[in-house]
């Protein structure tokens, strides 16, 4: 009797995680590897977060919560929007999720049917494409071709070709770090509304911008869905805790689906996450180190033959053109890991058509590691 698999499982692997696994195998052999492959802060969660988790563990009762999450956390998230964005959001429109990954699952299931066409930018975060493909949604990848981000003109052109049901964009973006300007974000949401296209805004890298302040898509209407997380700025990747801000009519559908898929996000992480909003001093110190690393990479990567393919406006990534060294970034990444002991992510993750020409370097690690990694690359390339 054989074992069969469905077409849903036939999705592209997440190459950043494969690179991380390769790096971990070398580390297990005692080899000193510097990872610039995965977008994971090297700092732990803030001290107040860890203390809150410790106290909750001491109390001992960690269980299920409502599928939408603890009201105390949803209220804290609502205050965050009022204080940081001057946008009023009812806690009733907020759903706490098991990381942003669960939020994307819930959004796609609640908004789209199999066969619906949903636009994303290329390059872009691979999980968008892979999750939608697994759900039978038709992914429309819009090649940016040098543009910093997806804009209203891109959206009109894609919709004119064949009508779209939805659009998903990120600002700051992964892998490029590009930030959509306020006027362009306003126009993008307005054009989507005009064309009847559902909007999902991925804001997981908010608070990690280095020029203009963050602008949430919620500033341009209550009919957009925003997805965010405590993973990046708040240094809580493994806590698996994120959130969605939903149009009111989608709250109950998302709640019903979450009840069956997840029951609830981990209560321990929810209790701890409430404290993350009060740890700004500690977190801004971490961000200042990212800014220092960013300055270093902006100078050194082009000197090493890795010109920047996009502005490093936010997040903690440098997306580079590697054609001076290779036309196969997958193989180049494997050799770089094996020979220079530096891990980075091949562009295939982010762009299936042109990604062979690019690589993404994460600068979320320590400044010492960034200096050492660049030194290793320089010696290796010589």
mmCIF file of C-alpha atoms in Angstrom:
data_model
loop_
_atom_site.group_PDB
_atom_site.id
_atom_site.type_symbol
_atom_site.label_atom_id
_atom_site.label_comp_id
_atom_site.label_asym_id
_atom_site.label_seq_id
_atom_site.Cartn_x
_atom_site.Cartn_y
_atom_site.Cartn_z
ATOM 1 C CA UNK A 1 0.000 0.000 0.000
ATOM 2 C CA UNK A 2 1.559 3.275 -1.097
ATOM 3 C CA UNK A 3 1.436 6.697 0.489
ATOM 4 C CA UNK A 4 0.175 9.485 -1.737
ATOM 5 C CA UNK A 5 0.478 13.227 -1.266
ATOM 6 C CA UNK A 6 -1.797 15.993 -2.466
ATOM 7 C CA UNK A 7 -0.900 18.716 -4.924
ATOM 8 C CA UNK A 8 -1.135 21.144 -2.007
ATOM 9 C CA UNK A 9 2.112 19.750 -0.627
ATOM 10 C CA UNK A 10 3.940 20.444 -3.882
ATOM 11 C CA UNK A 11 5.095 23.941 -2.964
ATOM 12 C CA UNK A 12 8.526 25.495 -3.233
ATOM 13 C CA UNK A 13 10.681 24.891 -0.146
ATOM 14 C CA UNK A 14 11.531 27.859 2.074
ATOM 15 C CA UNK A 15 15.194 28.047 1.096
ATOM 16 C CA UNK A 16 16.140 30.354 3.985
ATOM 17 C CA UNK A 17 15.156 27.576 6.378
ATOM 18 C CA UNK A 18 17.104 25.026 4.315
ATOM 19 C CA UNK A 19 20.167 27.280 4.524
ATOM 20 C CA UNK A 20 19.642 27.600 8.282
ATOM 21 C CA UNK A 21 19.453 23.812 8.591
ATOM 22 C CA UNK A 22 22.725 23.505 6.660
ATOM 23 C CA UNK A 23 24.348 26.088 8.906
ATOM 24 C CA UNK A 24 23.143 24.239 12.001
ATOM 25 C CA UNK A 25 24.651 20.995 10.714
ATOM 26 C CA UNK A 26 28.038 22.695 10.391
ATOM 27 C CA UNK A 27 27.680 24.258 13.836
ATOM 28 C CA UNK A 28 26.932 20.795 15.273
ATOM 29 C CA UNK A 29 30.305 19.697 13.825
ATOM 30 C CA UNK A 30 32.038 22.483 15.745
ATOM 31 C CA UNK A 31 32.389 24.863 12.780
ATOM 32 C CA UNK A 32 31.947 28.568 13.486
ATOM 33 C CA UNK A 33 29.215 29.749 11.122
ATOM 34 C CA UNK A 34 27.852 33.286 10.934
ATOM 35 C CA UNK A 35 24.246 33.298 9.786
ATOM 36 C CA UNK A 36 22.907 36.192 7.754
ATOM 37 C CA UNK A 37 20.216 33.938 6.330
ATOM 38 C CA UNK A 38 17.179 34.171 8.596
ATOM 39 C CA UNK A 39 15.307 37.280 9.703
ATOM 40 C CA UNK A 40 15.619 36.562 13.393
ATOM 41 C CA UNK A 41 16.804 39.123 15.962
ATOM 42 C CA UNK A 42 19.841 37.881 17.886
ATOM 43 C CA UNK A 43 18.580 39.569 21.055
ATOM 44 C CA UNK A 44 16.167 37.857 23.447
ATOM 45 C CA UNK A 45 12.711 39.178 24.207
ATOM 46 C CA UNK A 46 12.744 42.265 26.466
ATOM 47 C CA UNK A 47 13.311 41.665 30.168
ATOM 48 C CA UNK A 48 9.791 42.774 31.137
ATOM 49 C CA UNK A 49 8.367 40.234 28.684
ATOM 50 C CA UNK A 50 10.433 37.415 30.131
ATOM 51 C CA UNK A 51 9.514 38.401 33.685
ATOM 52 C CA UNK A 52 5.815 38.406 32.838
ATOM 53 C CA UNK A 53 6.174 34.932 31.318
ATOM 54 C CA UNK A 54 8.067 33.687 34.381
ATOM 55 C CA UNK A 55 5.375 35.002 36.725
ATOM 56 C CA UNK A 56 2.666 33.373 34.605
ATOM 57 C CA UNK A 57 4.525 30.068 34.769
ATOM 58 C CA UNK A 58 4.795 30.362 38.546
ATOM 59 C CA UNK A 59 1.036 30.824 38.759
ATOM 60 C CA UNK A 60 0.892 27.640 36.746
ATOM 61 C CA UNK A 61 -2.399 27.925 34.941
ATOM 62 C CA UNK A 62 -1.644 28.192 31.230
ATOM 63 C CA UNK A 63 -4.567 27.173 29.072
ATOM 64 C CA UNK A 64 -6.807 28.087 26.197
ATOM 65 C CA UNK A 65 -8.048 31.620 25.644
ATOM 66 C CA UNK A 66 -10.801 32.880 23.364
ATOM 67 C CA UNK A 67 -9.865 32.250 19.732
ATOM 68 C CA UNK A 68 -9.500 36.012 19.204
ATOM 69 C CA UNK A 69 -7.116 36.283 22.159
ATOM 70 C CA UNK A 70 -6.996 37.848 25.593
ATOM 71 C CA UNK A 71 -8.948 41.087 25.708
ATOM 72 C CA UNK A 72 -6.152 42.655 27.767
ATOM 73 C CA UNK A 73 -3.698 42.084 24.912
ATOM 74 C CA UNK A 74 -6.169 43.245 22.270
ATOM 75 C CA UNK A 75 -6.692 46.442 24.259
ATOM 76 C CA UNK A 76 -2.913 46.933 24.502
ATOM 77 C CA UNK A 77 -2.636 46.560 20.723
ATOM 78 C CA UNK A 78 -5.436 49.090 20.228
ATOM 79 C CA UNK A 79 -3.583 51.558 22.498
ATOM 80 C CA UNK A 80 -0.460 50.983 20.418
ATOM 81 C CA UNK A 81 -2.292 52.204 17.300
ATOM 82 C CA UNK A 82 -3.689 55.221 19.102
ATOM 83 C CA UNK A 83 -0.333 56.234 20.582
ATOM 84 C CA UNK A 84 1.995 55.467 17.673
ATOM 85 C CA UNK A 85 -0.185 56.075 14.627
ATOM 86 C CA UNK A 86 -2.989 58.313 15.939
ATOM 87 C CA UNK A 87 -5.423 55.740 14.517
ATOM 88 C CA UNK A 88 -8.409 54.578 16.554
ATOM 89 C CA UNK A 89 -8.934 50.808 16.348
ATOM 90 C CA UNK A 90 -11.545 48.963 18.384
ATOM 91 C CA UNK A 91 -10.144 45.943 20.281
ATOM 92 C CA UNK A 92 -13.138 44.065 18.856
ATOM 93 C CA UNK A 93 -11.510 44.233 15.414
ATOM 94 C CA UNK A 94 -8.245 42.690 16.632
ATOM 95 C CA UNK A 95 -7.458 38.973 16.478
ATOM 96 C CA UNK A 96 -4.395 37.619 18.277
ATOM 97 C CA UNK A 97 -2.732 34.873 16.231
ATOM 98 C CA UNK A 98 -0.070 32.183 16.487
ATOM 99 C CA UNK A 99 2.491 34.407 14.820
ATOM 100 C CA UNK A 100 1.895 36.269 11.584
ATOM 101 C CA UNK A 101 2.068 32.906 9.787
ATOM 102 C CA UNK A 102 -1.275 31.892 11.294
ATOM 103 C CA UNK A 103 -2.646 35.334 10.459
ATOM 104 C CA UNK A 104 -1.887 34.817 6.773
ATOM 105 C CA UNK A 105 -3.593 31.425 6.838
ATOM 106 C CA UNK A 106 -6.656 32.916 8.496
ATOM 107 C CA UNK A 107 -6.787 35.917 6.162
ATOM 108 C CA UNK A 108 -6.512 33.824 3.006
ATOM 109 C CA UNK A 109 -9.112 31.310 4.193
ATOM 110 C CA UNK A 110 -11.577 33.981 5.309
ATOM 111 C CA UNK A 111 -11.207 36.215 2.242
ATOM 112 C CA UNK A 112 -10.540 34.042 -0.782
ATOM 113 C CA UNK A 113 -11.818 30.904 -2.482
ATOM 114 C CA UNK A 114 -9.789 28.435 -4.524
ATOM 115 C CA UNK A 115 -9.158 29.941 -7.950
ATOM 116 C CA UNK A 116 -9.325 33.580 -6.801
ATOM 117 C CA UNK A 117 -6.485 35.747 -8.121
ATOM 118 C CA UNK A 118 -4.377 37.561 -5.511
ATOM 119 C CA UNK A 119 -1.462 39.844 -6.390
ATOM 120 C CA UNK A 120 1.866 40.032 -4.575
ATOM 121 C CA UNK A 121 5.162 41.704 -5.433
ATOM 122 C CA UNK A 122 8.187 39.842 -6.773
ATOM 123 C CA UNK A 123 10.566 39.841 -5.008
ATOM 124 C CA UNK A 124 8.477 39.120 -1.933
ATOM 125 C CA UNK A 125 8.169 36.908 1.137
ATOM 126 C CA UNK A 126 7.890 33.283 -0.121
ATOM 127 C CA UNK A 127 5.306 32.146 2.420
ATOM 128 C CA UNK A 128 2.700 34.378 0.741
ATOM 129 C CA UNK A 129 3.075 32.435 -2.479
ATOM 130 C CA UNK A 130 3.446 29.032 -0.858
ATOM 131 C CA UNK A 131 0.463 29.278 1.494
ATOM 132 C CA UNK A 132 -1.836 30.588 -1.224
ATOM 133 C CA UNK A 133 -0.663 27.916 -3.653
ATOM 134 C CA UNK A 134 -1.385 25.238 -1.042
ATOM 135 C CA UNK A 135 -4.904 26.670 -0.661
ATOM 136 C CA UNK A 136 -5.548 26.636 -4.411
ATOM 137 C CA UNK A 137 -5.481 30.429 -4.745
ATOM 138 C CA UNK A 138 -4.010 31.760 -7.990
ATOM 139 C CA UNK A 139 -0.960 33.855 -7.111
ATOM 140 C CA UNK A 140 -0.262 36.781 -9.428
ATOM 141 C CA UNK A 141 3.378 37.771 -8.955
ATOM 142 C CA UNK A 142 4.005 41.314 -10.160
ATOM 143 C CA UNK A 143 7.655 41.743 -11.151
ATOM 144 C CA UNK A 144 8.876 45.072 -9.815
ATOM 145 C CA UNK A 145 11.717 45.258 -12.383
ATOM 146 C CA UNK A 146 13.731 47.769 -10.390
ATOM 147 C CA UNK A 147 10.810 49.663 -8.850
ATOM 148 C CA UNK A 148 11.215 49.883 -5.050
ATOM 149 C CA UNK A 149 7.729 48.572 -4.255
ATOM 150 C CA UNK A 150 4.325 47.623 -5.642
ATOM 151 C CA UNK A 151 2.267 50.723 -6.462
ATOM 152 C CA UNK A 152 -1.125 51.712 -7.847
ATOM 153 C CA UNK A 153 0.067 51.544 -11.478
ATOM 154 C CA UNK A 154 1.213 47.945 -10.983
ATOM 155 C CA UNK A 155 -2.157 47.088 -9.490
ATOM 156 C CA UNK A 156 -4.171 48.694 -12.309
ATOM 157 C CA UNK A 157 -2.130 46.880 -14.949
ATOM 158 C CA UNK A 158 -2.484 43.480 -13.291
ATOM 159 C CA UNK A 159 -6.227 43.964 -12.765
ATOM 160 C CA UNK A 160 -6.721 45.080 -16.378
ATOM 161 C CA UNK A 161 -5.042 41.897 -17.579
ATOM 162 C CA UNK A 162 -7.519 39.779 -15.584
ATOM 163 C CA UNK A 163 -9.539 40.896 -12.527
ATOM 164 C CA UNK A 164 -7.924 40.464 -9.123
ATOM 165 C CA UNK A 165 -9.741 39.487 -5.943
ATOM 166 C CA UNK A 166 -7.008 40.652 -3.567
ATOM 167 C CA UNK A 167 -3.614 42.271 -3.155
ATOM 168 C CA UNK A 168 -1.022 41.713 -0.442
ATOM 169 C CA UNK A 169 1.897 44.068 0.077
ATOM 170 C CA UNK A 170 4.485 44.657 2.790
ATOM 171 C CA UNK A 171 6.088 47.865 4.021
ATOM 172 C CA UNK A 172 8.869 47.634 5.079
ATOM 173 C CA UNK A 173 9.263 44.742 2.670
ATOM 174 C CA UNK A 174 11.044 41.442 2.890
ATOM 175 C CA UNK A 175 13.550 40.907 1.217
ATOM 176 C CA UNK A 176 14.210 44.438 -0.004
ATOM 177 C CA UNK A 177 13.622 46.621 3.058
ATOM 178 C CA UNK A 178 11.698 49.072 0.851
ATOM 179 C CA UNK A 179 9.121 51.339 2.505
ATOM 180 C CA UNK A 180 6.055 52.517 0.583
ATOM 181 C CA UNK A 181 5.813 56.313 0.742
ATOM 182 C CA UNK A 182 2.733 57.851 2.373
ATOM 183 C CA UNK A 183 1.319 59.266 -0.891
ATOM 184 C CA UNK A 184 1.847 55.989 -2.725
ATOM 185 C CA UNK A 185 0.300 53.957 0.110
ATOM 186 C CA UNK A 186 -2.739 56.244 0.091
ATOM 187 C CA UNK A 187 -3.071 55.893 -3.688
ATOM 188 C CA UNK A 188 -2.556 52.125 -3.610
ATOM 189 C CA UNK A 189 -5.347 51.570 -1.093
ATOM 190 C CA UNK A 190 -7.634 54.013 -2.910
ATOM 191 C CA UNK A 191 -7.140 52.288 -6.273
ATOM 192 C CA UNK A 192 -7.714 48.871 -4.692
ATOM 193 C CA UNK A 193 -10.979 50.153 -3.228
ATOM 194 C CA UNK A 194 -12.017 51.624 -6.595
ATOM 195 C CA UNK A 195 -11.356 48.304 -8.349
ATOM 196 C CA UNK A 196 -13.015 46.180 -5.657
ATOM 197 C CA UNK A 197 -9.733 44.511 -4.643
ATOM 198 C CA UNK A 198 -9.349 43.298 -1.051
ATOM 199 C CA UNK A 199 -6.246 44.717 0.671
ATOM 200 C CA UNK A 200 -3.923 42.928 3.099
ATOM 201 C CA UNK A 201 -1.054 45.015 4.464
ATOM 202 C CA UNK A 202 1.865 43.125 6.049
ATOM 203 C CA UNK A 203 3.320 45.457 8.666
ATOM 204 C CA UNK A 204 5.475 42.942 10.525
ATOM 205 C CA UNK A 205 8.591 45.140 10.149
ATOM 206 C CA UNK A 206 6.967 48.281 11.469
ATOM 207 C CA UNK A 207 9.051 50.272 13.958
ATOM 208 C CA UNK A 208 12.127 49.147 12.015
ATOM 209 C CA UNK A 209 12.405 52.068 9.601
ATOM 210 C CA UNK A 210 15.436 54.337 9.420
ATOM 211 C CA UNK A 211 14.088 57.430 7.692
ATOM 212 C CA UNK A 212 10.429 58.409 7.544
ATOM 213 C CA UNK A 213 8.107 57.190 10.327
ATOM 214 C CA UNK A 214 5.837 54.178 9.828
ATOM 215 C CA UNK A 215 2.455 54.654 8.197
ATOM 216 C CA UNK A 216 -0.190 51.986 8.689
ATOM 217 C CA UNK A 217 -2.651 51.184 5.925
ATOM 218 C CA UNK A 218 -5.347 51.532 8.590
ATOM 219 C CA UNK A 219 -4.906 55.292 8.218
ATOM 220 C CA UNK A 220 -6.643 54.973 4.831
ATOM 221 C CA UNK A 221 -9.759 53.047 5.777
ATOM 222 C CA UNK A 222 -11.402 50.409 7.932
ATOM 223 C CA UNK A 223 -11.799 48.020 5.002
ATOM 224 C CA UNK A 224 -8.135 46.930 4.924
ATOM 225 C CA UNK A 225 -6.672 44.026 6.875
ATOM 226 C CA UNK A 226 -3.383 44.615 8.653
ATOM 227 C CA UNK A 227 -1.121 41.798 9.846
ATOM 228 C CA UNK A 228 1.630 42.356 12.386
ATOM 229 C CA UNK A 229 3.701 40.364 14.839
ATOM 230 C CA UNK A 230 5.829 40.531 17.956
ATOM 231 C CA UNK A 231 8.604 38.615 16.163
ATOM 232 C CA UNK A 232 10.762 41.317 14.602
ATOM 233 C CA UNK A 233 10.946 44.669 16.426
ATOM 234 C CA UNK A 234 9.913 43.017 19.704
ATOM 235 C CA UNK A 235 12.451 40.133 19.389
ATOM 236 C CA UNK A 236 9.856 37.414 20.077
ATOM 237 C CA UNK A 237 10.189 35.034 17.100
ATOM 238 C CA UNK A 238 9.880 31.737 18.982
ATOM 239 C CA UNK A 239 7.007 32.954 21.126
ATOM 240 C CA UNK A 240 4.748 32.598 18.056
ATOM 241 C CA UNK A 241 2.528 35.573 18.727
ATOM 242 C CA UNK A 242 1.086 38.036 16.228
ATOM 243 C CA UNK A 243 -2.108 39.908 15.449
ATOM 244 C CA UNK A 244 -4.546 41.021 12.776
ATOM 245 C CA UNK A 245 -6.673 44.151 12.536
ATOM 246 C CA UNK A 246 -9.739 43.201 10.525
ATOM 247 C CA UNK A 247 -12.712 44.881 8.883
ATOM 248 C CA UNK A 248 -15.608 44.305 11.271
ATOM 249 C CA UNK A 249 -17.412 41.923 8.912
ATOM 250 C CA UNK A 250 -14.409 39.562 8.820
ATOM 251 C CA UNK A 251 -13.955 39.227 12.592
ATOM 252 C CA UNK A 252 -16.470 36.451 13.107
ATOM 253 C CA UNK A 253 -15.374 34.402 10.041
ATOM 254 C CA UNK A 254 -11.752 34.594 11.201
ATOM 255 C CA UNK A 255 -12.791 33.637 14.722
ATOM 256 C CA UNK A 256 -14.700 30.578 13.483
ATOM 257 C CA UNK A 257 -11.782 29.358 11.376
ATOM 258 C CA UNK A 258 -9.273 30.009 14.190
ATOM 259 C CA UNK A 259 -11.353 27.986 16.636
ATOM 260 C CA UNK A 260 -10.865 24.894 14.501
ATOM 261 C CA UNK A 261 -7.329 25.467 13.227
ATOM 262 C CA UNK A 262 -5.581 26.833 16.311
ATOM 263 C CA UNK A 263 -8.058 27.053 19.224
ATOM 264 C CA UNK A 264 -6.028 30.047 20.405
ATOM 265 C CA UNK A 265 -2.560 31.544 20.392
ATOM 266 C CA UNK A 266 -0.413 30.375 23.355
ATOM 267 C CA UNK A 267 -1.693 32.038 26.525
ATOM 268 C CA UNK A 268 1.807 32.335 27.986
ATOM 269 C CA UNK A 269 2.957 34.321 24.956
ATOM 270 C CA UNK A 270 -0.149 36.495 25.059
ATOM 271 C CA UNK A 271 0.387 37.416 28.708
ATOM 272 C CA UNK A 272 4.041 38.211 28.068
ATOM 273 C CA UNK A 273 3.382 40.205 24.870
ATOM 274 C CA UNK A 274 1.328 42.785 26.753
ATOM 275 C CA UNK A 275 4.583 43.950 28.332
ATOM 276 C CA UNK A 276 6.386 44.328 25.003
ATOM 277 C CA UNK A 277 4.799 47.712 24.387
ATOM 278 C CA UNK A 278 6.431 49.106 27.543
ATOM 279 C CA UNK A 279 9.953 47.971 26.577
ATOM 280 C CA UNK A 280 10.638 50.702 24.021
ATOM 281 C CA UNK A 281 13.927 51.822 25.591
ATOM 282 C CA UNK A 282 15.430 48.352 25.439
ATOM 283 C CA UNK A 283 14.103 47.734 21.925
ATOM 284 C CA UNK A 284 15.305 51.059 20.545
ATOM 285 C CA UNK A 285 18.823 50.140 21.689
ATOM 286 C CA UNK A 286 18.543 46.959 19.609
ATOM 287 C CA UNK A 287 17.293 48.989 16.645
ATOM 288 C CA UNK A 288 20.259 51.358 16.996
ATOM 289 C CA UNK A 289 22.563 48.382 16.503
ATOM 290 C CA UNK A 290 20.623 47.389 13.377
ATOM 291 C CA UNK A 291 21.162 50.928 12.100
ATOM 292 C CA UNK A 292 24.905 50.591 12.724
ATOM 293 C CA UNK A 293 24.953 47.248 10.890
ATOM 294 C CA UNK A 294 22.917 48.776 8.065
ATOM 295 C CA UNK A 295 25.470 51.560 7.573
ATOM 296 C CA UNK A 296 28.263 48.985 7.494
ATOM 297 C CA UNK A 297 26.562 46.771 4.895
ATOM 298 C CA UNK A 298 25.505 49.695 2.724
ATOM 299 C CA UNK A 299 29.179 50.564 2.366
ATOM 300 C CA UNK A 300 30.885 47.175 2.335
ATOM 301 C CA UNK A 301 28.574 44.975 0.245
ATOM 302 C CA UNK A 302 28.911 47.089 -2.928
ATOM 303 C CA UNK A 303 32.696 47.184 -2.350
ATOM 304 C CA UNK A 304 32.672 43.366 -2.367
ATOM 305 C CA UNK A 305 30.764 43.211 -5.637
ATOM 306 C CA UNK A 306 27.248 42.928 -4.179
ATOM 307 C CA UNK A 307 25.479 46.118 -5.355
ATOM 308 C CA UNK A 308 22.218 46.851 -3.578
ATOM 309 C CA UNK A 309 19.141 45.989 -5.633
ATOM 310 C CA UNK A 310 16.763 48.041 -3.461
ATOM 311 C CA UNK A 311 16.937 50.810 -0.862
ATOM 312 C CA UNK A 312 17.510 49.570 2.696
ATOM 313 C CA UNK A 313 14.791 51.825 4.135
ATOM 314 C CA UNK A 314 13.544 49.419 6.798
ATOM 315 C CA UNK A 315 13.540 45.896 8.256
ATOM 316 C CA UNK A 316 17.039 44.375 8.570
ATOM 317 C CA UNK A 317 17.846 43.104 5.090
ATOM 318 C CA UNK A 318 20.143 43.928 2.195
ATOM 319 C CA UNK A 319 18.937 42.542 -1.153
ATOM 320 C CA UNK A 320 21.899 42.378 -3.493
ATOM 321 C CA UNK A 321 22.650 41.706 -7.139
ATOM 322 C CA UNK A 322 25.261 38.920 -7.278
ATOM 323 C CA UNK A 323 25.823 38.712 -11.049
ATOM 324 C CA UNK A 324 29.415 39.919 -10.702
ATOM 325 C CA UNK A 325 30.130 36.603 -8.985
ATOM 326 C CA UNK A 326 27.523 34.132 -10.240
ATOM 327 C CA UNK A 327 24.349 33.573 -12.213
ATOM 328 C CA UNK A 328 23.203 30.867 -9.782
ATOM 329 C CA UNK A 329 22.645 32.287 -6.314
ATOM 330 C CA UNK A 330 21.488 28.898 -4.979
ATOM 331 C CA UNK A 331 24.821 27.247 -5.749
ATOM 332 C CA UNK A 332 26.701 30.385 -4.674
ATOM 333 C CA UNK A 333 24.924 30.317 -1.287
ATOM 334 C CA UNK A 334 25.862 26.646 -0.826
ATOM 335 C CA UNK A 335 29.530 27.319 -1.602
ATOM 336 C CA UNK A 336 29.626 30.436 0.553
ATOM 337 C CA UNK A 337 28.307 28.438 3.510
ATOM 338 C CA UNK A 338 30.623 25.464 2.941
ATOM 339 C CA UNK A 339 33.782 27.457 2.206
ATOM 340 C CA UNK A 340 33.427 30.875 3.892
ATOM 341 C CA UNK A 341 31.106 29.659 6.679
ATOM 342 C CA UNK A 342 28.740 32.581 6.074
ATOM 343 C CA UNK A 343 25.059 31.822 5.498
ATOM 344 C CA UNK A 344 22.807 34.013 3.351
ATOM 345 C CA UNK A 345 19.555 33.389 1.494
ATOM 346 C CA UNK A 346 19.413 32.852 -2.276
ATOM 347 C CA UNK A 347 16.997 35.069 -4.142
ATOM 348 C CA UNK A 348 15.018 32.072 -5.415
ATOM 349 C CA UNK A 349 13.029 32.278 -2.169
ATOM 350 C CA UNK A 350 11.723 35.703 -3.081
ATOM 351 C CA UNK A 351 11.489 35.647 -6.863
ATOM 352 C CA UNK A 352 11.113 32.385 -8.802
ATOM 353 C CA UNK A 353 11.892 34.043 -12.140
ATOM 354 C CA UNK A 354 14.771 36.416 -11.440
ATOM 355 C CA UNK A 355 15.951 35.278 -8.019
ATOM 356 C CA UNK A 356 18.972 33.423 -9.416
ATOM 357 C CA UNK A 357 20.595 36.860 -9.744
ATOM 358 C CA UNK A 358 20.098 37.977 -6.142
ATOM 359 C CA UNK A 359 20.833 37.180 -2.506
ATOM 360 C CA UNK A 360 19.469 38.499 0.775
ATOM 361 C CA UNK A 361 21.721 39.269 3.716
ATOM 362 C CA UNK A 362 20.146 39.747 7.144
ATOM 363 C CA UNK A 363 21.867 42.215 9.479
ATOM 364 C CA UNK A 364 19.878 41.359 12.600
ATOM 365 C CA UNK A 365 22.962 39.890 14.305
ATOM 366 C CA UNK A 366 25.639 41.518 16.413
ATOM 367 C CA UNK A 367 27.924 44.194 14.974
ATOM 368 C CA UNK A 368 30.914 41.957 15.688
ATOM 369 C CA UNK A 369 29.365 39.161 13.619
ATOM 370 C CA UNK A 370 28.658 41.532 10.739
ATOM 371 C CA UNK A 371 32.269 42.744 10.687
ATOM 372 C CA UNK A 372 33.576 39.169 10.826
ATOM 373 C CA UNK A 373 31.175 37.953 8.121
ATOM 374 C CA UNK A 374 32.232 40.722 5.734
ATOM 375 C CA UNK A 375 35.879 39.933 6.423
ATOM 376 C CA UNK A 376 35.310 36.271 5.647
ATOM 377 C CA UNK A 377 33.524 37.144 2.416
ATOM 378 C CA UNK A 378 36.347 39.438 1.340
ATOM 379 C CA UNK A 379 38.966 36.736 1.970
ATOM 380 C CA UNK A 380 36.840 34.076 0.258
ATOM 381 C CA UNK A 381 36.148 36.148 -2.837
ATOM 382 C CA UNK A 382 39.861 36.853 -3.275
#
